PDB file of C-alpha atoms in Angstrom:
ATOM      1  CA  MET V   1       0.406  -0.445  -0.526  1.00 43.00           C
ATOM      2  CA  SER V   2       3.017   2.391   0.751  1.00 45.00           C
ATOM      3  CA  LEU V   3       4.896   1.435  -2.365  1.00 38.00           C
ATOM      4  CA  LEU V   4       1.644   2.023  -4.261  1.00 38.00           C
ATOM      5  CA  ARG V   5       1.015   5.909  -2.574  1.00 43.00           C
ATOM      6  CA  SER V   6       4.938   6.196  -3.007  1.00 38.00           C
ATOM      7  CA  ALA V   7       4.619   5.632  -6.649  1.00 35.00           C
ATOM      8  CA  ARG V   8       1.672   8.152  -6.805  1.00 43.00           C
ATOM      9  CA  LEU V   9       3.206  10.572  -5.552  1.00 37.00           C
ATOM     10  CA  THR V  10       6.381  10.486  -7.333  1.00 38.00           C
ATOM     11  CA  SER V  11       3.926  10.461 -10.738  1.00 40.00           C
ATOM     12  CA  THR V  12       2.397  13.791  -9.701  1.00 40.00           C
ATOM     13  CA  ALA V  13       4.994  15.031  -8.688  1.00 40.00           C
ATOM     14  CA  ASP V  14       6.417  14.234 -11.792  1.00 47.00           C
ATOM     15  CA  GLY V  15       3.404  15.459 -13.696  1.00 45.00           C
ATOM     16  CA  ALA V  16       3.611  18.498 -11.547  1.00 43.00           C
ATOM     17  CA  TRP V  17       7.368  19.195 -13.124  1.00 48.00           C
ATOM     18  CA  ARG V  18       6.936  18.544 -16.376  1.00 54.00           C
ATOM     19  CA  GLY V  19       3.872  21.305 -16.565  1.00 54.00           C
ATOM     20  CA  GLY V  20       5.180  23.532 -14.695  1.00 76.00           C
ATOM     21  CA  PHE V  21       8.307  23.043 -16.659  1.00 84.00           C
ATOM     22  CA  GLY V  22       6.311  23.420 -20.119  1.00 85.00           C
ATOM     23  CA  ARG V  23       4.781  27.236 -18.600  1.00 84.00           C
ATOM     24  CA  ALA V  24       8.200  28.318 -18.237  1.00 85.00           C
ATOM     25  CA  LEU V  25       9.182  27.697 -21.317  1.00 87.00           C
ATOM     26  CA  ARG V  26       6.309  28.864 -23.142  1.00 87.00           C
ATOM     27  CA  ALA V  27       6.713  32.370 -21.109  1.00 83.00           C
ATOM     28  CA  GLU V  28      10.240  32.289 -21.769  1.00 83.00           C
ATOM     29  CA  TRP V  29       9.586  31.518 -25.045  1.00 86.00           C
ATOM     30  CA  THR V  30       6.895  34.755 -25.286  1.00 83.00           C
ATOM     31  CA  LYS V  31       9.860  37.062 -23.372  1.00 82.00           C
ATOM     32  CA  LEU V  32      12.148  36.411 -25.942  1.00 81.00           C
ATOM     33  CA  ARG V  33      10.449  36.507 -28.817  1.00 80.00           C
ATOM     34  CA  THR V  34       8.829  40.020 -28.349  1.00 79.00           C
ATOM     35  CA  ALA V  35      11.612  41.513 -26.772  1.00 73.00           C
ATOM     36  CA  GLY V  36      12.933  43.435 -30.023  1.00 67.00           C
ATOM     37  CA  ASP V  37      16.591  43.829 -29.185  1.00 80.00           C
ATOM     38  CA  MET V  38      16.484  40.462 -28.907  1.00 85.00           C
ATOM     39  CA  GLY V  39      15.381  39.239 -32.608  1.00 86.00           C
ATOM     40  CA  ARG V  40      17.506  42.217 -33.727  1.00 91.00           C
ATOM     41  CA  LEU V  41      20.922  40.894 -31.788  1.00 93.00           C
ATOM     42  CA  LEU V  42      19.983  37.150 -33.756  1.00 94.00           C
ATOM     43  CA  LEU V  43      20.205  39.180 -37.274  1.00 94.00           C
ATOM     44  CA  LEU V  44      23.034  40.830 -36.242  1.00 96.00           C
ATOM     45  CA  ALA V  45      24.761  37.597 -35.189  1.00 96.00           C
ATOM     46  CA  VAL V  46      24.117  35.991 -38.290  1.00 97.00           C
ATOM     47  CA  ALA V  47      24.239  39.351 -40.543  1.00 97.00           C
ATOM     48  CA  LEU V  48      28.363  39.930 -39.031  1.00 97.00           C
ATOM     49  CA  THR V  49      29.210  36.215 -39.151  1.00 98.00           C
ATOM     50  CA  VAL V  50      28.443  35.796 -42.965  1.00 98.00           C
ATOM     51  CA  ALA V  51      29.769  38.913 -43.688  1.00 97.00           C
ATOM     52  CA  VAL V  52      33.340  38.660 -41.949  1.00 97.00           C
ATOM     53  CA  GLY V  53      33.556  34.985 -43.427  1.00 96.00           C
ATOM     54  CA  CYS V  54      32.893  36.697 -46.616  1.00 96.00           C
ATOM     55  CA  GLY V  55      34.930  39.603 -46.657  1.00 96.00           C
ATOM     56  CA  THR V  56      38.030  37.353 -45.127  1.00 95.00           C
ATOM     57  CA  ALA V  57      37.393  34.475 -48.004  1.00 94.00           C
ATOM     58  CA  LYS V  58      37.362  37.601 -50.834  1.00 95.00           C
ATOM     59  CA  ALA V  59      40.930  39.321 -49.238  1.00 94.00           C
ATOM     60  CA  VAL V  60      42.726  36.268 -48.906  1.00 93.00           C
ATOM     61  CA  LYS V  61      44.027  34.499 -51.966  1.00 91.00           C
ATOM     62  CA  CYS V  62      46.017  30.923 -52.774  1.00 88.00           C
ATOM     63  CA  PRO V  63      48.755  32.117 -55.231  1.00 84.00           C
ATOM     64  CA  ASP V  64      49.768  29.666 -58.248  1.00 75.00           C
ATOM     65  CA  ALA V  65      52.783  28.604 -55.751  1.00 71.00           C
ATOM     66  CA  GLY V  66      50.194  27.254 -53.248  1.00 71.00           C
ATOM     67  CA  CYS V  67      49.417  27.774 -49.968  1.00 84.00           C
ATOM     68  CA  ALA V  68      48.664  26.514 -46.360  1.00 82.00           C
ATOM     69  CA  GLN V  69      45.906  27.781 -45.442  1.00 90.00           C
ATOM     70  CA  ASP V  70      42.544  26.524 -44.500  1.00 94.00           C
ATOM     71  CA  ALA V  71      39.487  27.058 -46.175  1.00 94.00           C
ATOM     72  CA  VAL V  72      37.049  25.280 -44.194  1.00 96.00           C
ATOM     73  CA  LYS V  73      37.942  27.791 -41.485  1.00 96.00           C
ATOM     74  CA  LEU V  74      38.714  31.279 -43.596  1.00 96.00           C
ATOM     75  CA  ALA V  75      34.999  30.464 -44.461  1.00 97.00           C
ATOM     76  CA  LEU V  76      33.923  30.451 -40.582  1.00 98.00           C
ATOM     77  CA  THR V  77      36.356  33.436 -39.673  1.00 97.00           C
ATOM     78  CA  GLY V  78      32.805  35.227 -38.781  1.00 97.00           C
ATOM     79  CA  VAL V  79      31.963  33.019 -36.258  1.00 98.00           C
ATOM     80  CA  PRO V  80      34.288  35.173 -33.882  1.00 96.00           C
ATOM     81  CA  VAL V  81      32.754  38.392 -34.714  1.00 97.00           C
ATOM     82  CA  GLY V  82      29.352  37.542 -34.745  1.00 97.00           C
ATOM     83  CA  GLN V  83      29.945  35.772 -31.314  1.00 97.00           C
ATOM     84  CA  ALA V  84      29.713  38.524 -29.446  1.00 97.00           C
ATOM     85  CA  ALA V  85      26.239  39.185 -30.532  1.00 96.00           C
ATOM     86  CA  ILE V  86      25.380  36.139 -29.324  1.00 97.00           C
ATOM     87  CA  ALA V  87      26.778  37.089 -25.667  1.00 97.00           C
ATOM     88  CA  VAL V  88      25.002  40.050 -25.511  1.00 96.00           C
ATOM     89  CA  LEU V  89      21.648  38.462 -26.254  1.00 95.00           C
ATOM     90  CA  ALA V  90      22.325  35.434 -23.925  1.00 95.00           C
ATOM     91  CA  VAL V  91      22.581  37.991 -21.194  1.00 95.00           C
ATOM     92  CA  LEU V  92      20.163  40.569 -21.712  1.00 92.00           C
ATOM     93  CA  ALA V  93      17.845  37.578 -21.480  1.00 89.00           C
ATOM     94  CA  VAL V  94      18.622  37.463 -18.085  1.00 90.00           C
ATOM     95  CA  SER V  95      19.325  41.759 -17.299  1.00 87.00           C
ATOM     96  CA  GLY V  96      16.487  42.909 -18.828  1.00 81.00           C
ATOM     97  CA  GLU V  97      14.563  41.190 -16.901  1.00 83.00           C
ATOM     98  CA  TYR V  98      16.343  42.246 -13.670  1.00 81.00           C
ATOM     99  CA  GLY V  99      16.212  45.975 -14.756  1.00 77.00           C
ATOM    100  CA  THR V 100      12.409  46.250 -15.169  1.00 78.00           C
ATOM    101  CA  GLY V 101      11.529  43.616 -11.874  1.00 77.00           C
ATOM    102  CA  MET V 102       9.508  41.274 -13.988  1.00 81.00           C
ATOM    103  CA  ILE V 103      11.796  38.734 -12.485  1.00 80.00           C
ATOM    104  CA  ARG V 104       9.882  38.590  -9.379  1.00 82.00           C
ATOM    105  CA  THR V 105       6.367  38.200 -11.322  1.00 81.00           C
ATOM    106  CA  THR V 106       8.857  35.440 -13.039  1.00 80.00           C
ATOM    107  CA  LEU V 107       9.526  33.802  -9.763  1.00 80.00           C
ATOM    108  CA  THR V 108       6.266  34.086  -8.556  1.00 80.00           C
ATOM    109  CA  ALA V 109       4.548  32.373 -11.699  1.00 81.00           C
ATOM    110  CA  VAL V 110       7.445  29.215 -11.296  1.00 78.00           C
ATOM    111  CA  PRO V 111       9.025  29.324  -7.674  1.00 81.00           C
ATOM    112  CA  ASN V 112      11.364  26.391  -8.076  1.00 85.00           C
ATOM    113  CA  ARG V 113      14.143  28.289  -9.863  1.00 86.00           C
ATOM    114  CA  LEU V 114      16.076  25.498 -11.319  1.00 89.00           C
ATOM    115  CA  THR V 115      12.918  25.314 -13.452  1.00 90.00           C
ATOM    116  CA  VAL V 116      13.422  29.276 -14.341  1.00 90.00           C
ATOM    117  CA  LEU V 117      16.978  28.819 -15.330  1.00 92.00           C
ATOM    118  CA  THR V 118      16.398  25.353 -17.226  1.00 92.00           C
ATOM    119  CA  ALA V 119      13.662  26.992 -19.020  1.00 93.00           C
ATOM    120  CA  LYS V 120      15.473  30.042 -19.988  1.00 94.00           C
ATOM    121  CA  ALA V 121      18.473  27.764 -21.300  1.00 95.00           C
ATOM    122  CA  THR V 122      17.055  25.221 -23.258  1.00 95.00           C
ATOM    123  CA  VAL V 123      15.123  28.483 -24.846  1.00 95.00           C
ATOM    124  CA  LEU V 124      18.317  30.266 -25.787  1.00 95.00           C
ATOM    125  CA  ALA V 125      19.954  27.344 -26.895  1.00 96.00           C
ATOM    126  CA  THR V 126      16.944  26.385 -29.061  1.00 96.00           C
ATOM    127  CA  VAL V 127      16.998  29.978 -30.601  1.00 96.00           C
ATOM    128  CA  VAL V 128      20.832  29.837 -31.186  1.00 97.00           C
ATOM    129  CA  LEU V 129      20.965  26.899 -32.538  1.00 97.00           C
ATOM    130  CA  ILE V 130      18.696  27.598 -35.502  1.00 97.00           C
ATOM    131  CA  SER V 131      20.244  30.983 -35.632  1.00 97.00           C
ATOM    132  CA  GLY V 132      23.824  29.682 -35.413  1.00 97.00           C
ATOM    133  CA  THR V 133      22.915  26.662 -38.337  1.00 98.00           C
ATOM    134  CA  ALA V 134      21.547  29.646 -40.826  1.00 97.00           C
ATOM    135  CA  ALA V 135      25.296  31.688 -40.203  1.00 98.00           C
ATOM    136  CA  VAL V 136      27.308  28.450 -40.910  1.00 98.00           C
ATOM    137  CA  LEU V 137      25.816  27.278 -43.816  1.00 98.00           C
ATOM    138  CA  SER V 138      25.430  30.851 -45.324  1.00 97.00           C
ATOM    139  CA  SER V 139      28.949  31.306 -44.493  1.00 97.00           C
ATOM    140  CA  LEU V 140      30.382  27.994 -45.783  1.00 97.00           C
ATOM    141  CA  LEU V 141      28.163  28.395 -48.991  1.00 97.00           C
ATOM    142  CA  ALA V 142      29.849  31.799 -49.777  1.00 97.00           C
ATOM    143  CA  GLY V 143      33.351  30.396 -49.094  1.00 96.00           C
ATOM    144  CA  ARG V 144      32.136  27.211 -51.159  1.00 96.00           C
ATOM    145  CA  TYR V 145      31.561  30.523 -54.649  1.00 95.00           C
ATOM    146  CA  ILE V 146      34.421  32.906 -53.480  1.00 96.00           C
ATOM    147  CA  LEU V 147      37.376  31.068 -52.229  1.00 95.00           C
ATOM    148  CA  PRO V 148      37.316  29.035 -55.646  1.00 94.00           C
ATOM    149  CA  GLY V 149      37.882  32.714 -57.672  1.00 92.00           C
ATOM    150  CA  ASN V 150      41.463  33.215 -55.199  1.00 91.00           C
ATOM    151  CA  GLY V 151      43.107  29.907 -56.167  1.00 91.00           C
ATOM    152  CA  PHE V 152      41.512  27.763 -53.524  1.00 93.00           C
ATOM    153  CA  THR V 153      40.959  24.991 -56.583  1.00 90.00           C
ATOM    154  CA  GLU V 154      41.352  21.678 -56.631  1.00 89.00           C
ATOM    155  CA  ALA V 155      44.611  22.697 -58.538  1.00 86.00           C
ATOM    156  CA  HIS V 156      46.066  23.760 -55.374  1.00 86.00           C
ATOM    157  CA  GLY V 157      44.934  20.655 -53.104  1.00 85.00           C
ATOM    158  CA  TYR V 158      41.260  22.898 -52.067  1.00 90.00           C
ATOM    159  CA  ALA V 159      38.299  20.823 -53.195  1.00 90.00           C
ATOM    160  CA  PRO V 160      35.065  22.927 -52.741  1.00 92.00           C
ATOM    161  CA  LEU V 161      33.468  23.164 -49.452  1.00 95.00           C
ATOM    162  CA  SER V 162      31.555  20.453 -48.764  1.00 94.00           C
ATOM    163  CA  LEU V 163      29.443  19.245 -45.701  1.00 96.00           C
ATOM    164  CA  ALA V 164      29.773  15.442 -47.303  1.00 95.00           C
ATOM    165  CA  ASP V 165      33.103  16.256 -46.347  1.00 95.00           C
ATOM    166  CA  GLY V 166      33.927  14.598 -42.514  1.00 95.00           C
ATOM    167  CA  SER V 167      36.336  17.479 -41.360  1.00 96.00           C
ATOM    168  CA  THR V 168      33.650  20.304 -42.924  1.00 97.00           C
ATOM    169  CA  LEU V 169      31.108  18.882 -41.212  1.00 97.00           C
ATOM    170  CA  ARG V 170      32.647  18.762 -38.076  1.00 98.00           C
ATOM    171  CA  ALA V 171      33.820  22.195 -38.200  1.00 98.00           C
ATOM    172  CA  ALA V 172      30.257  23.261 -39.016  1.00 98.00           C
ATOM    173  CA  VAL V 173      28.921  21.336 -36.071  1.00 98.00           C
ATOM    174  CA  GLY V 174      31.667  22.350 -33.833  1.00 98.00           C
ATOM    175  CA  SER V 175      31.045  25.450 -34.702  1.00 98.00           C
ATOM    176  CA  VAL V 176      26.773  25.882 -33.908  1.00 98.00           C
ATOM    177  CA  LEU V 177      27.868  24.456 -31.095  1.00 98.00           C
ATOM    178  CA  TYR V 178      30.571  26.731 -30.184  1.00 98.00           C
ATOM    179  CA  LEU V 179      27.491  29.605 -30.644  1.00 98.00           C
ATOM    180  CA  VAL V 180      25.088  28.055 -27.968  1.00 98.00           C
ATOM    181  CA  LEU V 181      27.797  26.903 -24.985  1.00 98.00           C
ATOM    182  CA  ILE V 182      28.753  30.499 -26.011  1.00 98.00           C
ATOM    183  CA  ALA V 183      25.155  31.745 -24.886  1.00 98.00           C
ATOM    184  CA  LEU V 184      24.821  29.347 -22.166  1.00 98.00           C
ATOM    185  CA  ILE V 185      28.020  31.298 -20.663  1.00 98.00           C
ATOM    186  CA  GLY V 186      26.188  34.557 -20.788  1.00 97.00           C
ATOM    187  CA  LEU V 187      22.937  33.256 -19.809  1.00 97.00           C
ATOM    188  CA  GLY V 188      24.202  31.347 -16.719  1.00 97.00           C
ATOM    189  CA  VAL V 189      27.375  34.695 -15.952  1.00 97.00           C
ATOM    190  CA  ALA V 190      24.123  37.191 -16.377  1.00 95.00           C
ATOM    191  CA  THR V 191      22.422  35.131 -13.948  1.00 94.00           C
ATOM    192  CA  ALA V 192      25.605  35.529 -11.041  1.00 94.00           C
ATOM    193  CA  VAL V 193      26.087  39.265 -11.199  1.00 94.00           C
ATOM    194  CA  ARG V 194      22.841  40.128 -12.792  1.00 90.00           C
ATOM    195  CA  GLU V 195      24.260  43.695 -13.746  1.00 91.00           C
ATOM    196  CA  ALA V 196      23.810  43.580 -17.587  1.00 92.00           C
ATOM    197  CA  ALA V 197      27.559  45.773 -18.435  1.00 94.00           C
ATOM    198  CA  THR V 198      29.199  43.805 -15.851  1.00 95.00           C
ATOM    199  CA  ALA V 199      27.964  40.423 -16.882  1.00 96.00           C
ATOM    200  CA  ILE V 200      29.075  41.474 -20.667  1.00 96.00           C
ATOM    201  CA  GLY V 201      32.251  42.597 -19.452  1.00 96.00           C
ATOM    202  CA  ILE V 202      33.491  39.582 -17.839  1.00 96.00           C
ATOM    203  CA  VAL V 203      31.485  37.305 -20.691  1.00 97.00           C
ATOM    204  CA  LEU V 204      33.838  39.325 -23.625  1.00 96.00           C
ATOM    205  CA  GLY V 205      36.306  39.347 -21.352  1.00 94.00           C
ATOM    206  CA  LEU V 206      37.001  35.573 -20.622  1.00 94.00           C
ATOM    207  CA  LEU V 207      36.121  35.528 -24.896  1.00 95.00           C
ATOM    208  CA  TYR V 208      38.778  38.169 -26.113  1.00 94.00           C
ATOM    209  CA  LEU V 209      41.282  39.480 -23.362  1.00 90.00           C
ATOM    210  CA  PHE V 210      42.200  35.605 -22.486  1.00 87.00           C
ATOM    211  CA  PRO V 211      43.876  35.247 -26.009  1.00 89.00           C
ATOM    212  CA  VAL V 212      45.454  38.706 -25.310  1.00 90.00           C
ATOM    213  CA  VAL V 213      46.812  37.521 -21.883  1.00 88.00           C
ATOM    214  CA  THR V 214      48.091  34.325 -23.326  1.00 87.00           C
ATOM    215  CA  GLN V 215      49.857  35.664 -26.149  1.00 86.00           C
ATOM    216  CA  VAL V 216      51.992  37.781 -23.889  1.00 88.00           C
ATOM    217  CA  VAL V 217      53.309  34.879 -21.672  1.00 87.00           C
ATOM    218  CA  ASN V 218      56.943  33.781 -23.421  1.00 86.00           C
ATOM    219  CA  ASP V 219      57.218  30.695 -21.955  1.00 87.00           C
ATOM    220  CA  PRO V 220      55.869  28.505 -24.753  1.00 89.00           C
ATOM    221  CA  GLU V 221      55.171  25.704 -22.843  1.00 91.00           C
ATOM    222  CA  TRP V 222      52.549  28.166 -20.577  1.00 90.00           C
ATOM    223  CA  GLN V 223      51.759  29.574 -23.718  1.00 91.00           C
ATOM    224  CA  ARG V 224      49.996  26.193 -24.754  1.00 93.00           C
ATOM    225  CA  HIS V 225      48.299  25.336 -21.632  1.00 93.00           C
ATOM    226  CA  LEU V 226      46.724  28.924 -21.402  1.00 93.00           C
ATOM    227  CA  GLN V 227      45.776  28.433 -25.031  1.00 93.00           C
ATOM    228  CA  GLN V 228      44.239  24.755 -24.052  1.00 94.00           C
ATOM    229  CA  ILE V 229      42.119  26.373 -21.383  1.00 95.00           C
ATOM    230  CA  SER V 230      40.796  29.545 -22.974  1.00 95.00           C
ATOM    231  CA  PRO V 231      36.794  29.426 -23.517  1.00 96.00           C
ATOM    232  CA  MET V 232      37.824  30.675 -27.039  1.00 97.00           C
ATOM    233  CA  THR V 233      40.652  29.164 -28.661  1.00 95.00           C
ATOM    234  CA  ALA V 234      39.935  25.815 -27.226  1.00 96.00           C
ATOM    235  CA  GLY V 235      36.452  25.857 -28.427  1.00 97.00           C
ATOM    236  CA  LEU V 236      37.338  27.237 -32.339  1.00 97.00           C
ATOM    237  CA  ALA V 237      39.700  24.218 -32.439  1.00 97.00           C
ATOM    238  CA  VAL V 238      36.865  22.295 -33.302  1.00 98.00           C
ATOM    239  CA  GLN V 239      36.856  24.750 -36.551  1.00 97.00           C
ATOM    240  CA  ALA V 240      40.639  23.546 -37.658  1.00 96.00           C
ATOM    241  CA  THR V 241      40.332  20.709 -41.021  1.00 94.00           C
ATOM    242  CA  VAL V 242      44.499  21.260 -41.267  1.00 91.00           C
ATOM    243  CA  HIS V 243      47.744  20.572 -39.650  1.00 89.00           C
ATOM    244  CA  LEU V 244      45.733  19.159 -36.757  1.00 92.00           C
ATOM    245  CA  HIS V 245      48.876  18.457 -34.906  1.00 91.00           C
ATOM    246  CA  GLU V 246      50.103  21.954 -34.678  1.00 90.00           C
ATOM    247  CA  LEU V 247      47.205  22.523 -31.994  1.00 93.00           C
ATOM    248  CA  PRO V 248      46.840  23.265 -28.869  1.00 94.00           C
ATOM    249  CA  ILE V 249      44.147  21.267 -28.040  1.00 96.00           C
ATOM    250  CA  GLY V 250      42.021  18.745 -30.763  1.00 96.00           C
ATOM    251  CA  PRO V 251      38.759  19.796 -31.971  1.00 96.00           C
ATOM    252  CA  TRP V 252      36.462  18.522 -29.915  1.00 97.00           C
ATOM    253  CA  ALA V 253      38.912  17.900 -26.907  1.00 97.00           C
ATOM    254  CA  GLY V 254      38.619  21.760 -26.927  1.00 97.00           C
ATOM    255  CA  LEU V 255      34.464  21.932 -27.486  1.00 97.00           C
ATOM    256  CA  GLY V 256      34.356  20.392 -24.204  1.00 97.00           C
ATOM    257  CA  VAL V 257      36.593  22.776 -22.257  1.00 98.00           C
ATOM    258  CA  LEU V 258      34.215  25.255 -23.516  1.00 98.00           C
ATOM    259  CA  ALA V 259      31.411  23.004 -22.144  1.00 98.00           C
ATOM    260  CA  MET V 260      32.896  22.825 -19.182  1.00 98.00           C
ATOM    261  CA  TRP V 261      33.280  27.092 -18.964  1.00 98.00           C
ATOM    262  CA  ALA V 262      29.903  26.705 -19.703  1.00 98.00           C
ATOM    263  CA  ALA V 263      28.463  24.433 -17.124  1.00 98.00           C
ATOM    264  CA  ALA V 264      30.930  25.600 -14.521  1.00 97.00           C
ATOM    265  CA  ALA V 265      28.304  29.026 -15.713  1.00 97.00           C
ATOM    266  CA  LEU V 266      25.039  28.346 -15.045  1.00 97.00           C
ATOM    267  CA  LEU V 267      26.089  26.024 -11.804  1.00 97.00           C
ATOM    268  CA  VAL V 268      27.480  29.116 -10.130  1.00 96.00           C
ATOM    269  CA  GLY V 269      24.377  30.990 -11.743  1.00 95.00           C
ATOM    270  CA  SER V 270      21.841  28.786 -10.550  1.00 94.00           C
ATOM    271  CA  LEU V 271      23.768  28.063  -7.345  1.00 94.00           C
ATOM    272  CA  LEU V 272      23.022  32.211  -6.510  1.00 92.00           C
ATOM    273  CA  LEU V 273      19.965  32.759  -8.006  1.00 89.00           C
ATOM    274  CA  HIS V 274      18.512  29.592  -5.431  1.00 85.00           C
ATOM    275  CA  ARG V 275      20.432  32.348  -2.785  1.00 85.00           C
ATOM    276  CA  ARG V 276      19.434  35.048  -3.561  1.00 77.00           C
ATOM    277  CA  ASP V 277      16.222  36.999  -2.937  1.00 69.00           C
ATOM    278  CA  ALA V 278      14.398  38.709  -6.783  1.00 59.00           C
TER     279      ALA V 278
END
């Protein structure tokens, strides 16, 4: 009898959680969809990614003597630029609610704070996954048509960019996942610090200043270790398709490092969200 009752209570609790999570998902999607800045930031992220990739593809030449460039990485050069808009989008998805006081309404409607954060992360990751896929595929398509005109031809050892190639597919999928993880880092940091300017500064500092600091270090071994833990340097290793032995870290291992940064940011954010008042 007690086992039956326990099973019923568990079933009821699970159903309540699923119902609460469903409501939280719908609420977060509505908030993200109706916020004017969010749509513009997503469009900006896609536009920057594609534009910078096209510009780089047009600017880089492969002479008749041949070159040692990574054609896939050239086409995806815009990803490190477009990620800034993604990071800002993720931060505003949280800090905007704290700025307007709407977070109190959100937590009143869904008291379980972990459910709220999970719903935010799910909606944000889905939106960035879709927009990131569009940006990456557009960049590769542009590179497929632009690069051959600059000497990146089969005669020089460069086949047309195609997702049928395993390395190119890995770079494409990895780049999309990279953008999703950047968004989750921004979400976690914003949840932890609440204030938009501070959160944006922290996230962009991790992404862009970390590599600069790494270059200041004179010791090659220490420099390599710093590159292996740098969110951007390690994460973008997934784009490499040639000279993999020269990388400070392997493609998927580098993306794993970025995933650990995202997990750490979300963990700190969730702990502080749980402990502090709205």
